[in-house]
JSON list of C-alpha atoms in Angstrom, two decimals:
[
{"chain": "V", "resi": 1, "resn": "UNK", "atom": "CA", "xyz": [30.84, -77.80, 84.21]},
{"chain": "V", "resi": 2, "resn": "UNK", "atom": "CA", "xyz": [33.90, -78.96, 86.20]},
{"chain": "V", "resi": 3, "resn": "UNK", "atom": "CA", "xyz": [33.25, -82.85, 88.84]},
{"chain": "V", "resi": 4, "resn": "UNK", "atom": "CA", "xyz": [33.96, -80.28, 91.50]},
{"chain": "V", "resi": 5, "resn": "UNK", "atom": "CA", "xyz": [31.26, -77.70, 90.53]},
{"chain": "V", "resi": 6, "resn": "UNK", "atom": "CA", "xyz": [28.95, -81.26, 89.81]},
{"chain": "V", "resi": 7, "resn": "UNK", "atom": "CA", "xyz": [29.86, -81.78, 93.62]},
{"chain": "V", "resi": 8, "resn": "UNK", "atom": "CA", "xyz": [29.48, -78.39, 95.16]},
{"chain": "V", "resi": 9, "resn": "UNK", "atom": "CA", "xyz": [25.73, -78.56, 93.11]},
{"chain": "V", "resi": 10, "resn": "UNK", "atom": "CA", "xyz": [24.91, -81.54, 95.21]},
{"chain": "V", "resi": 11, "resn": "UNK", "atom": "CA", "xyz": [25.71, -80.99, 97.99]},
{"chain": "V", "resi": 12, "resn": "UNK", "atom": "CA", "xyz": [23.60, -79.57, 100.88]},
{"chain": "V", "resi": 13, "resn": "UNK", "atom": "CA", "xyz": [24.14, -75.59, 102.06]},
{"chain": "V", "resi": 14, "resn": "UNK", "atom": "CA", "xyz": [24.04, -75.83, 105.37]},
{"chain": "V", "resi": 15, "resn": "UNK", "atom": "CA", "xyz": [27.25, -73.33, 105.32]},
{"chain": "V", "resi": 16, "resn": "UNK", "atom": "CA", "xyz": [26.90, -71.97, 108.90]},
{"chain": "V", "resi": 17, "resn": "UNK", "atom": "CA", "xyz": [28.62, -74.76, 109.70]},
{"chain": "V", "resi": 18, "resn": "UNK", "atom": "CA", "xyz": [31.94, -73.40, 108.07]},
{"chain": "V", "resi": 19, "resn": "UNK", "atom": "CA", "xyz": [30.86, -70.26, 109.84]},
{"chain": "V", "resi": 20, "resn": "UNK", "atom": "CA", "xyz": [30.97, -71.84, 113.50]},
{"chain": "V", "resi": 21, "resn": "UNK", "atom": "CA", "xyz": [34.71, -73.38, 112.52]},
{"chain": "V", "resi": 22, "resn": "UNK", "atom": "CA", "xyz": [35.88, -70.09, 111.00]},
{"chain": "V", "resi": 23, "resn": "UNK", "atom": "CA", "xyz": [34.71, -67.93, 114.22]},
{"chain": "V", "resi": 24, "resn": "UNK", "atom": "CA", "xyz": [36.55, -70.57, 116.48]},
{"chain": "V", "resi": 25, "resn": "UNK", "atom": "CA", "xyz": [39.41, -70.05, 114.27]},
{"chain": "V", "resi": 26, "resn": "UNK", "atom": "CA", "xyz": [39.09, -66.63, 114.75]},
{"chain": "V", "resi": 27, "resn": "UNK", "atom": "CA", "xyz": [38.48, -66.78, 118.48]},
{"chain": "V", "resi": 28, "resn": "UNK", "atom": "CA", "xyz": [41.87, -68.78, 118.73]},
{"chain": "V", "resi": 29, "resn": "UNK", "atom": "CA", "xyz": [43.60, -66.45, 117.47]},
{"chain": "V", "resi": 30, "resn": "UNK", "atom": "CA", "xyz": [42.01, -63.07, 119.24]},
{"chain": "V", "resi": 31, "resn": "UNK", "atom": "CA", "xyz": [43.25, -65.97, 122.32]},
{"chain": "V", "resi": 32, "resn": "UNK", "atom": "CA", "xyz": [46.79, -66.03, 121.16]},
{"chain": "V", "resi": 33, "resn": "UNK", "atom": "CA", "xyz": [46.95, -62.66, 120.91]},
{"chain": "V", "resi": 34, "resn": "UNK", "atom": "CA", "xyz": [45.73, -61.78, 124.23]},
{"chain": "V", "resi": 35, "resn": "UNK", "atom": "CA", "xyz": [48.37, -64.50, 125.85]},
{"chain": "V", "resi": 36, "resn": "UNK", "atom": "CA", "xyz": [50.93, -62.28, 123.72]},
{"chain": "V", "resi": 37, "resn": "UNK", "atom": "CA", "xyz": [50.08, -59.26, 125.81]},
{"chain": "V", "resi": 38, "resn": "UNK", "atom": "CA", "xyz": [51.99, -61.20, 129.08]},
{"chain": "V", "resi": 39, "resn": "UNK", "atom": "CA", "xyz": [55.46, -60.22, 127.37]},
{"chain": "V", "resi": 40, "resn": "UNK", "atom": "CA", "xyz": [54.66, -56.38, 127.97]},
{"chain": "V", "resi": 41, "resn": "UNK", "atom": "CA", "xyz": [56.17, -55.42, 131.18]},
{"chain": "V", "resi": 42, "resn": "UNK", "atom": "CA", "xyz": [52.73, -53.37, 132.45]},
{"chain": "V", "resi": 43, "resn": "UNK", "atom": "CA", "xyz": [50.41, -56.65, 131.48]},
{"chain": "V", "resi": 44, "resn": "UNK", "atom": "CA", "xyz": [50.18, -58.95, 134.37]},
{"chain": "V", "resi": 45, "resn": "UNK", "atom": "CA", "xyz": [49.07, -62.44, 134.91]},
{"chain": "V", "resi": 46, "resn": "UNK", "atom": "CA", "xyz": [45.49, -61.95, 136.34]},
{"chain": "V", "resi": 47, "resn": "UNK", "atom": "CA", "xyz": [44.98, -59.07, 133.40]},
{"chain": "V", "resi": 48, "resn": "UNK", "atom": "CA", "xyz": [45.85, -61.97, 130.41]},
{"chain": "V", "resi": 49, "resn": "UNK", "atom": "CA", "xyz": [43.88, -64.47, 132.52]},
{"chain": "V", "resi": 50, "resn": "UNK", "atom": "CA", "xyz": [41.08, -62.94, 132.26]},
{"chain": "V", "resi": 51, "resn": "UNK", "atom": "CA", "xyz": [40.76, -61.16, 128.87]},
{"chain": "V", "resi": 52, "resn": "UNK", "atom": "CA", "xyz": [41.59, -65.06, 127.59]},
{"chain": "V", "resi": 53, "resn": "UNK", "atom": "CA", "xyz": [38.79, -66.52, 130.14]},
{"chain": "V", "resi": 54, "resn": "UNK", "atom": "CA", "xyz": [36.07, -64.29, 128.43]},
{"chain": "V", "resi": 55, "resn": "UNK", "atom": "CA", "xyz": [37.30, -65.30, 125.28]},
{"chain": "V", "resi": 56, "resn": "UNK", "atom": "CA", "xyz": [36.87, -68.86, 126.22]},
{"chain": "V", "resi": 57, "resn": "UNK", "atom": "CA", "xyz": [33.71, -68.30, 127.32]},
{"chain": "V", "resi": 58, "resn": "UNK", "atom": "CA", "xyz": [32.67, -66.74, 124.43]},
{"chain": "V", "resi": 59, "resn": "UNK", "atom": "CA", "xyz": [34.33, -70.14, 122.52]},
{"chain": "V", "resi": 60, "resn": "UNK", "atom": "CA", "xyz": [32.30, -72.53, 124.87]},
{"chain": "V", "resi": 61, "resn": "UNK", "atom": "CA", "xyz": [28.99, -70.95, 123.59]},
{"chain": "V", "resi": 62, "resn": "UNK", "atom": "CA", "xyz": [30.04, -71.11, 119.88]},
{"chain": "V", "resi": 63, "resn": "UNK", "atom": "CA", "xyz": [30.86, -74.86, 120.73]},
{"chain": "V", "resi": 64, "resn": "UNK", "atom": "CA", "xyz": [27.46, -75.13, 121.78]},
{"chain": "V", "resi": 65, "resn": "UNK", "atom": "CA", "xyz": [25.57, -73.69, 118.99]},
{"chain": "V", "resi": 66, "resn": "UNK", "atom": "CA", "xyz": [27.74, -76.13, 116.45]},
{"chain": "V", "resi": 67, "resn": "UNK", "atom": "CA", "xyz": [26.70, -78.94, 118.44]},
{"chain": "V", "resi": 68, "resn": "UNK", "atom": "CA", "xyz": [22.86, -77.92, 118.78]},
{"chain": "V", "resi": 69, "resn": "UNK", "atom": "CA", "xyz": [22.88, -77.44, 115.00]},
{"chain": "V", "resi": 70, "resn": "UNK", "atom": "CA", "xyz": [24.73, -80.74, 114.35]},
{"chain": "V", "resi": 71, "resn": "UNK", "atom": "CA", "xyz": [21.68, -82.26, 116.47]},
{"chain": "V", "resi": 72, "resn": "UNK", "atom": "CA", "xyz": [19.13, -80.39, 114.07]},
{"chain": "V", "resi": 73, "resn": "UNK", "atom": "CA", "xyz": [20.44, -81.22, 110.62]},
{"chain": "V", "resi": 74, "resn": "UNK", "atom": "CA", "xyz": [20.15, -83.98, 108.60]},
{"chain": "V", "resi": 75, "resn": "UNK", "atom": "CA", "xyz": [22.46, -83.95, 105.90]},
{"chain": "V", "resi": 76, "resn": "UNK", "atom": "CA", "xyz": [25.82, -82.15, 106.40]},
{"chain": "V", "resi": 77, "resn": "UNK", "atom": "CA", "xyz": [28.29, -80.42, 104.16]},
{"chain": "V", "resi": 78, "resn": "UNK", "atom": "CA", "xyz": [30.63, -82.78, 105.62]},
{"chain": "V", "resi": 79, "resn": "UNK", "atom": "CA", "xyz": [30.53, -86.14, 107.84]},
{"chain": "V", "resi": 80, "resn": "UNK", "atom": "CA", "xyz": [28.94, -84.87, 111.03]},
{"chain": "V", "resi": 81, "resn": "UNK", "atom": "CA", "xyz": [31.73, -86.69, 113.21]},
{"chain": "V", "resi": 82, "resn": "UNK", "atom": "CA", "xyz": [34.54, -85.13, 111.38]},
{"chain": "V", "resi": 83, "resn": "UNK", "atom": "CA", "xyz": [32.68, -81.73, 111.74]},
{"chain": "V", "resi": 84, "resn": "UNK", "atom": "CA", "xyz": [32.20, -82.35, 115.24]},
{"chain": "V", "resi": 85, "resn": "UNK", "atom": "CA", "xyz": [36.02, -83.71, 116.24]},
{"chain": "V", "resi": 86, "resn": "UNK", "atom": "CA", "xyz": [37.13, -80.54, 114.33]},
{"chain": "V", "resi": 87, "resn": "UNK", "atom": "CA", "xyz": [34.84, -78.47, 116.40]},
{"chain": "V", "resi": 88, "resn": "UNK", "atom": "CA", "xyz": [36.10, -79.92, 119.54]},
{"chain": "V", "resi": 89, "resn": "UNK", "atom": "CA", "xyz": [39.47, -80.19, 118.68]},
{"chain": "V", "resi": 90, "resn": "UNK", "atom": "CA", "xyz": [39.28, -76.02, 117.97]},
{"chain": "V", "resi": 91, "resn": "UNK", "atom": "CA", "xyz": [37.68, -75.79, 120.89]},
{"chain": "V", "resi": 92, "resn": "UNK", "atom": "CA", "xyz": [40.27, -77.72, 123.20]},
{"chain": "V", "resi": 93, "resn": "UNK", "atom": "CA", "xyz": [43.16, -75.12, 121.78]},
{"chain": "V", "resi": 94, "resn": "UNK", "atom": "CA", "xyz": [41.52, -72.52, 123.71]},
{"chain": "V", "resi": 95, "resn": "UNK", "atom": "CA", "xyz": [40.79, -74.53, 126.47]},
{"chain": "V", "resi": 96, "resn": "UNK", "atom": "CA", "xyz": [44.51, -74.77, 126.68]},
{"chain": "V", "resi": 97, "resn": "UNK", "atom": "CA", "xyz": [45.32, -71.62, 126.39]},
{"chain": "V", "resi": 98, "resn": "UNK", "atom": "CA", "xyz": [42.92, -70.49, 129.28]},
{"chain": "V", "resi": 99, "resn": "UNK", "atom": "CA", "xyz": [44.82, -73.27, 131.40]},
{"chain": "V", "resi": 100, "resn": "UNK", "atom": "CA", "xyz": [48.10, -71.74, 130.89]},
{"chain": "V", "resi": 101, "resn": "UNK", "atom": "CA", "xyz": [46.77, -68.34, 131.40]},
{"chain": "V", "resi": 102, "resn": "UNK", "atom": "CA", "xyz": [45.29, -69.48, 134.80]},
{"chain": "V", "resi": 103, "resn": "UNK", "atom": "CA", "xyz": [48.26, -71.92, 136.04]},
{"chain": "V", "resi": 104, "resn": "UNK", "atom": "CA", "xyz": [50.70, -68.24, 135.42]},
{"chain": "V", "resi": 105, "resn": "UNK", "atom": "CA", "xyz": [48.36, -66.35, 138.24]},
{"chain": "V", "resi": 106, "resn": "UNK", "atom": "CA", "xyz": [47.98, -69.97, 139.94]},
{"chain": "V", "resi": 107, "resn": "UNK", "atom": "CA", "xyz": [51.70, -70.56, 140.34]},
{"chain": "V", "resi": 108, "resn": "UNK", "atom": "CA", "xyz": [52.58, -66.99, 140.95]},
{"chain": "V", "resi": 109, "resn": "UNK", "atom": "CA", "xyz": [54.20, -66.29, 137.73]},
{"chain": "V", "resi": 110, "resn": "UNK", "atom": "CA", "xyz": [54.56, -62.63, 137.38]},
{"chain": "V", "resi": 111, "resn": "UNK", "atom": "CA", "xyz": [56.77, -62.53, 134.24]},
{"chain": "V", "resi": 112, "resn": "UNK", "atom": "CA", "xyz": [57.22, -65.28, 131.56]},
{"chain": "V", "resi": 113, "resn": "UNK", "atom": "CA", "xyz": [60.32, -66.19, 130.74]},
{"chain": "V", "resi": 114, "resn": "UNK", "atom": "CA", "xyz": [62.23, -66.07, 127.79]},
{"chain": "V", "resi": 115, "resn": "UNK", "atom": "CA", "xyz": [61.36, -70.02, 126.72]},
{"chain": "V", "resi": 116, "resn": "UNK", "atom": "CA", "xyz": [57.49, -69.18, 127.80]},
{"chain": "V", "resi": 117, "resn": "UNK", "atom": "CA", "xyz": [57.39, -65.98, 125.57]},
{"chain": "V", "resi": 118, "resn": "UNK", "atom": "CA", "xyz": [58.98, -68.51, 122.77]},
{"chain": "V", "resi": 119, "resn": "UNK", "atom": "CA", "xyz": [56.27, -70.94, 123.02]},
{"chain": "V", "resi": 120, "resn": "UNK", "atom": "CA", "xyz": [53.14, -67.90, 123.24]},
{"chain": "V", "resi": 121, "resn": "UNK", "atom": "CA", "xyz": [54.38, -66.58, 120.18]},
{"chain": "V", "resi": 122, "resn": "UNK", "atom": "CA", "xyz": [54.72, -69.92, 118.50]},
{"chain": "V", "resi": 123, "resn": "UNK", "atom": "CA", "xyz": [50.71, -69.91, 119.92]},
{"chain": "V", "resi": 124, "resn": "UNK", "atom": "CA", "xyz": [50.24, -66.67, 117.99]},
{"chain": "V", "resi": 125, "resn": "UNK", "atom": "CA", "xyz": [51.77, -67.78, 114.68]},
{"chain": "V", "resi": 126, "resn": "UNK", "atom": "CA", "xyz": [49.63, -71.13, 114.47]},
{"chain": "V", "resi": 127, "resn": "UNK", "atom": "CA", "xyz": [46.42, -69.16, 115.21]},
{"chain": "V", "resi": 128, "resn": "UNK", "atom": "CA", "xyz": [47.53, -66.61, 112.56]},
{"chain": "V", "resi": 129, "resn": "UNK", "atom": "CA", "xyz": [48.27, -69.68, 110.28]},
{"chain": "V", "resi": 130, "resn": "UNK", "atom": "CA", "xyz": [44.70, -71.42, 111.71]},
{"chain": "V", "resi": 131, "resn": "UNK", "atom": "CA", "xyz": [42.12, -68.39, 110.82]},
{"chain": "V", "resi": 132, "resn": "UNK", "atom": "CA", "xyz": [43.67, -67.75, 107.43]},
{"chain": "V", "resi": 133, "resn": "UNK", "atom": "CA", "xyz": [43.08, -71.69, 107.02]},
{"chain": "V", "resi": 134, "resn": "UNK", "atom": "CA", "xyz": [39.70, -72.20, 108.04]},
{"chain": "V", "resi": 135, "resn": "UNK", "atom": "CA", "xyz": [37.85, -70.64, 105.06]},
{"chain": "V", "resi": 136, "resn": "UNK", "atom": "CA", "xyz": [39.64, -72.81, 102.79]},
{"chain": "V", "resi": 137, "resn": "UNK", "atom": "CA", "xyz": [37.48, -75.63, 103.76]},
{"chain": "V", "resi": 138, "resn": "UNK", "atom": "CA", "xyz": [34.56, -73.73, 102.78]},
{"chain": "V", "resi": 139, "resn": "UNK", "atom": "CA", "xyz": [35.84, -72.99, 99.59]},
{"chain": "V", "resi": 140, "resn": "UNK", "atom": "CA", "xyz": [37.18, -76.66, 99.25]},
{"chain": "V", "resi": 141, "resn": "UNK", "atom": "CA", "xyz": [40.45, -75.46, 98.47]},
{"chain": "V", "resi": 142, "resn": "UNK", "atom": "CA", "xyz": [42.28, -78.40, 99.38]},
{"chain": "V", "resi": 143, "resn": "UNK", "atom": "CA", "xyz": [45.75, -77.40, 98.33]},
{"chain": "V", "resi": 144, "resn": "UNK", "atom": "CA", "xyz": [45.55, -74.46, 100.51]},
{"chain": "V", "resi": 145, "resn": "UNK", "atom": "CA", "xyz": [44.40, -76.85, 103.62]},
{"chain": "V", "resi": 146, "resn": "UNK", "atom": "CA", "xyz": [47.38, -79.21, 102.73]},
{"chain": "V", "resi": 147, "resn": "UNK", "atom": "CA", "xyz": [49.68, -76.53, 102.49]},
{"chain": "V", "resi": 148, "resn": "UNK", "atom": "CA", "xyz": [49.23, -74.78, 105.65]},
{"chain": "V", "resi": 149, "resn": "UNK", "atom": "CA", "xyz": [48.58, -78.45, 107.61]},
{"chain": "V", "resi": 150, "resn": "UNK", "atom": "CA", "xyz": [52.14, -78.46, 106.69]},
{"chain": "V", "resi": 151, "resn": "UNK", "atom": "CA", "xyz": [53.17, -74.98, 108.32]},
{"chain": "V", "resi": 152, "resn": "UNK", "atom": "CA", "xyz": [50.99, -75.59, 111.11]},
{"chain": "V", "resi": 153, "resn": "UNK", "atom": "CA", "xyz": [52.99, -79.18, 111.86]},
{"chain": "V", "resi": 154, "resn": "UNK", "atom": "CA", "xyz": [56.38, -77.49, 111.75]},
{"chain": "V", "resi": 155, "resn": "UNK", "atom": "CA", "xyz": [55.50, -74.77, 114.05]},
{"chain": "V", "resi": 156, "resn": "UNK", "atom": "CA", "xyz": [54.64, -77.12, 116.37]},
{"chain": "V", "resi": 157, "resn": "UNK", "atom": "CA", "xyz": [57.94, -79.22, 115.76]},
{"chain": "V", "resi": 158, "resn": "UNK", "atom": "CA", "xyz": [59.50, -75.46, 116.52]},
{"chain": "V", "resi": 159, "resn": "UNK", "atom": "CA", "xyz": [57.58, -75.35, 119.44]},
{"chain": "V", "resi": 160, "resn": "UNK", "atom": "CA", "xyz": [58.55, -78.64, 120.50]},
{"chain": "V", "resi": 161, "resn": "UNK", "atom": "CA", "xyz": [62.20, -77.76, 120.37]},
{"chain": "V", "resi": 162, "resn": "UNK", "atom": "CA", "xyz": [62.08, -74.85, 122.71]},
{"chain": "V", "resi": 163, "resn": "UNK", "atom": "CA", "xyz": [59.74, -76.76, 125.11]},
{"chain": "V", "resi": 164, "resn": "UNK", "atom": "CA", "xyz": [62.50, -79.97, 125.13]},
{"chain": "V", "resi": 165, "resn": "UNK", "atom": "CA", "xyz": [65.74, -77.10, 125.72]},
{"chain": "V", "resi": 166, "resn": "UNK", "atom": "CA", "xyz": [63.63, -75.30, 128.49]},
{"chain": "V", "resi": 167, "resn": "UNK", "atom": "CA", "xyz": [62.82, -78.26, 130.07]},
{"chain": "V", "resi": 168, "resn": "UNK", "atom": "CA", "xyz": [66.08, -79.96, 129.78]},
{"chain": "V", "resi": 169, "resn": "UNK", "atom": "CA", "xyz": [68.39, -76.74, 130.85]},
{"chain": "V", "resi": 170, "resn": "UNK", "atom": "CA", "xyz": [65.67, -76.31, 134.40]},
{"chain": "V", "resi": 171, "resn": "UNK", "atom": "CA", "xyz": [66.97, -79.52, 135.39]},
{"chain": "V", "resi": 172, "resn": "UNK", "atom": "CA", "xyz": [70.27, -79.42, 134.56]},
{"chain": "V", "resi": 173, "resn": "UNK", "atom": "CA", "xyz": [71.05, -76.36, 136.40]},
{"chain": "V", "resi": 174, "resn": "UNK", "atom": "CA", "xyz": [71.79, -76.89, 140.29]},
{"chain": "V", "resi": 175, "resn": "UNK", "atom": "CA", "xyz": [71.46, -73.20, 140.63]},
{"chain": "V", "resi": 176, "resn": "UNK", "atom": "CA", "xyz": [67.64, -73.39, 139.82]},
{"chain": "V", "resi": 177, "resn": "UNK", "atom": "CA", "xyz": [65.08, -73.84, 143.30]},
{"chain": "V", "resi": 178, "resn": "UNK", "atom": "CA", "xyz": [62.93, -77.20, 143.71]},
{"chain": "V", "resi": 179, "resn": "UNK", "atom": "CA", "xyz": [59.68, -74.21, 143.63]},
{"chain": "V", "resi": 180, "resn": "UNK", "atom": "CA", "xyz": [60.83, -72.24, 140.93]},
{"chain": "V", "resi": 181, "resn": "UNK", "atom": "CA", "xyz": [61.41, -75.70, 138.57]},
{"chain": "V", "resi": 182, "resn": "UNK", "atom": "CA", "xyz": [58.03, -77.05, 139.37]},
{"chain": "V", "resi": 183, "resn": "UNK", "atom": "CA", "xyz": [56.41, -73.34, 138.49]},
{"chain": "V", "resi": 184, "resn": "UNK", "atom": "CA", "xyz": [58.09, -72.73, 135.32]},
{"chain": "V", "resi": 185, "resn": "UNK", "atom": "CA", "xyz": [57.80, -76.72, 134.11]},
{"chain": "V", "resi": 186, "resn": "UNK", "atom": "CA", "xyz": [54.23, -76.38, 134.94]},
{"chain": "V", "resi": 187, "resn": "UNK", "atom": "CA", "xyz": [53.40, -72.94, 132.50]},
{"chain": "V", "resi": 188, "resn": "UNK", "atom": "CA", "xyz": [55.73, -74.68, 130.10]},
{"chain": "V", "resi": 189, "resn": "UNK", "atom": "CA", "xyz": [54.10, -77.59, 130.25]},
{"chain": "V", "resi": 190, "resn": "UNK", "atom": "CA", "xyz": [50.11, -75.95, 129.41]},
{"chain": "V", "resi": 191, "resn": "UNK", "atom": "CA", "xyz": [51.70, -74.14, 127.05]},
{"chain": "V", "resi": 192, "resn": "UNK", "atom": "CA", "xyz": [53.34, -76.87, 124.95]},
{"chain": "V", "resi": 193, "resn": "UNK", "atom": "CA", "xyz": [49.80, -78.75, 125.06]},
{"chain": "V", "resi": 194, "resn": "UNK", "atom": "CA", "xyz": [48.08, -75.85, 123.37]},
{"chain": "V", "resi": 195, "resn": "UNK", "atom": "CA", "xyz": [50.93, -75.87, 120.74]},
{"chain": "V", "resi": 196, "resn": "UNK", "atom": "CA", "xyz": [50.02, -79.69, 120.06]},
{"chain": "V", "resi": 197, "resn": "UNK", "atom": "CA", "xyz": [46.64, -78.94, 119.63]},
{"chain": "V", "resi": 198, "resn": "UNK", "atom": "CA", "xyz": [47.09, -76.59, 116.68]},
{"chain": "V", "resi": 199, "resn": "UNK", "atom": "CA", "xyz": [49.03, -80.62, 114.99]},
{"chain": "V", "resi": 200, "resn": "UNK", "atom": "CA", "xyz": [45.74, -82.06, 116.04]},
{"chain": "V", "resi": 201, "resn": "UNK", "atom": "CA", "xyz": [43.90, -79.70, 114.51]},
{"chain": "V", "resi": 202, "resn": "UNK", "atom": "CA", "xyz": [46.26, -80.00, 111.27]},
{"chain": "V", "resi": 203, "resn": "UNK", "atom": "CA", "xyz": [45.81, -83.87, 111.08]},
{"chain": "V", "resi": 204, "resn": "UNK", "atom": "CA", "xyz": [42.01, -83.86, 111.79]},
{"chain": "V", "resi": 205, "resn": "UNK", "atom": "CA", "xyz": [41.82, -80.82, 108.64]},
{"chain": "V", "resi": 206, "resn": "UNK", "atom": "CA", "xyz": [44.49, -83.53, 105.92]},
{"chain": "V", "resi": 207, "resn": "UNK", "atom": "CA", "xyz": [42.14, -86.01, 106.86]},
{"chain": "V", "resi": 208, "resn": "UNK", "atom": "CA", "xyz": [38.84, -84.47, 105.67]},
{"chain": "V", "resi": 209, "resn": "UNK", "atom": "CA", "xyz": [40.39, -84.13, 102.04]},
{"chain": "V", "resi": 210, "resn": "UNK", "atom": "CA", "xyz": [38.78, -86.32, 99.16]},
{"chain": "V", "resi": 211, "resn": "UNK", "atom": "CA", "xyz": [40.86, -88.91, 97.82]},
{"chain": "V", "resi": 212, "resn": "UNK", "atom": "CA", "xyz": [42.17, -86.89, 94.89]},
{"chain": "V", "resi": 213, "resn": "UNK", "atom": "CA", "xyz": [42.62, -83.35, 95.85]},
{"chain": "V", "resi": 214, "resn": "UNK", "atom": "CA", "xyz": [42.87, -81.99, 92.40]},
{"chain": "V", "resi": 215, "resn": "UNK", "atom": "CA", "xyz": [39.59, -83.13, 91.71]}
]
């Protein structure tokens, strides 16, 4: 019998706690993808803000139940603080998501432009990257979770790129109204959070990997 397989025999199976990280996973991505929908010409603002608000919602309650059973167990498959900032930290993507969705309809924004479309489909390909992650962890596949930490941390160096050249060309062109600078660095703005989230996220996952992986 392999020191991994001595592990997995000792420790506890409370496995619905991978369950609760792999539906917010999920849920972050079914987010992304609703976001997405802005880029169609017949989608509008209040439409994507609220298909990703009931998503949110729906995140906020799985939230909860992680934390309720984190208050009823004993022994965890993993340190309950690192299963908890993981938890939140999944949790806050959407969160961010649902703010940029809401600050669109809040600032008037009735199409995205070509850097905000950028930076939701940078959204999308982390959550894609994020939900094919998640049951790694539950499988203790550590390679896998260093691996895509990796993709997930460029993608949000990408996304960092587009975010600094947005930002940078609104105020560098004289043509562009006081109003229309503050809207656009605003959406930009809640959107390039929610992209640093998903490096969060990446960090929190490198970190919960035993001292030699290829154990």
């Amino acid at each position: 019998m392999s020191l991994q397989a001595v592990i997995d025999w000792f420790l506890p199976k409370e496995d619905h706690f991978f369950t609760f990280l792999e539906r917010q996973a999920n849920l972050a991505q079914e987010c992304a993808t609703a976001l997405l929908r802005f880029r169609e010409a017949h989608v509008t603002a209040a439409e994507v803000r609220e298909a990703v608000q009931v998503i949110e919602h729906t995140a906020d309650g799985v939230l909860f139940e992680m934390e309720d059973a984190l208050a009823r167990t004993f022994v965890t498959p993993l340190d309950r603080e690192d299963l908890h900032l993981l938890a939140t930290e999944l949790d806050d993507i959407i969160d961010m998501m649902n703010h940029a969705a809401r600050v669109c309809v809040l600032y008037g924004v009735e199409r995205p432009t070509e850097p905000m479309v950028g930076l939701i489909e940078t959204l999308e390909k982390c959550s894609a990257v994020l939900a094919r992650t998640m049951p790694a962890l539950r499988k203790r596949q550590y390679g896998k979770l260093i691996e895509e930490s990796r993709n997930l941390r460029a993608l949000e160096k990408e996304g960092d790129t587009v975010f600094r050249a947005a930002v940078s060309k609104l105020f560098h062109d004289p043509t562009v109204e006081a109003k229309v600078l503050l809207r656009e660095k605003e959406v930009l703005d809640s959107l390039e959070n929610a992209v640093d989230r998903f490096d969060r996220v990446a960090h929190t996952l490198a970190g919960l990997l035993p001292i030699s992986p290829a154990c």
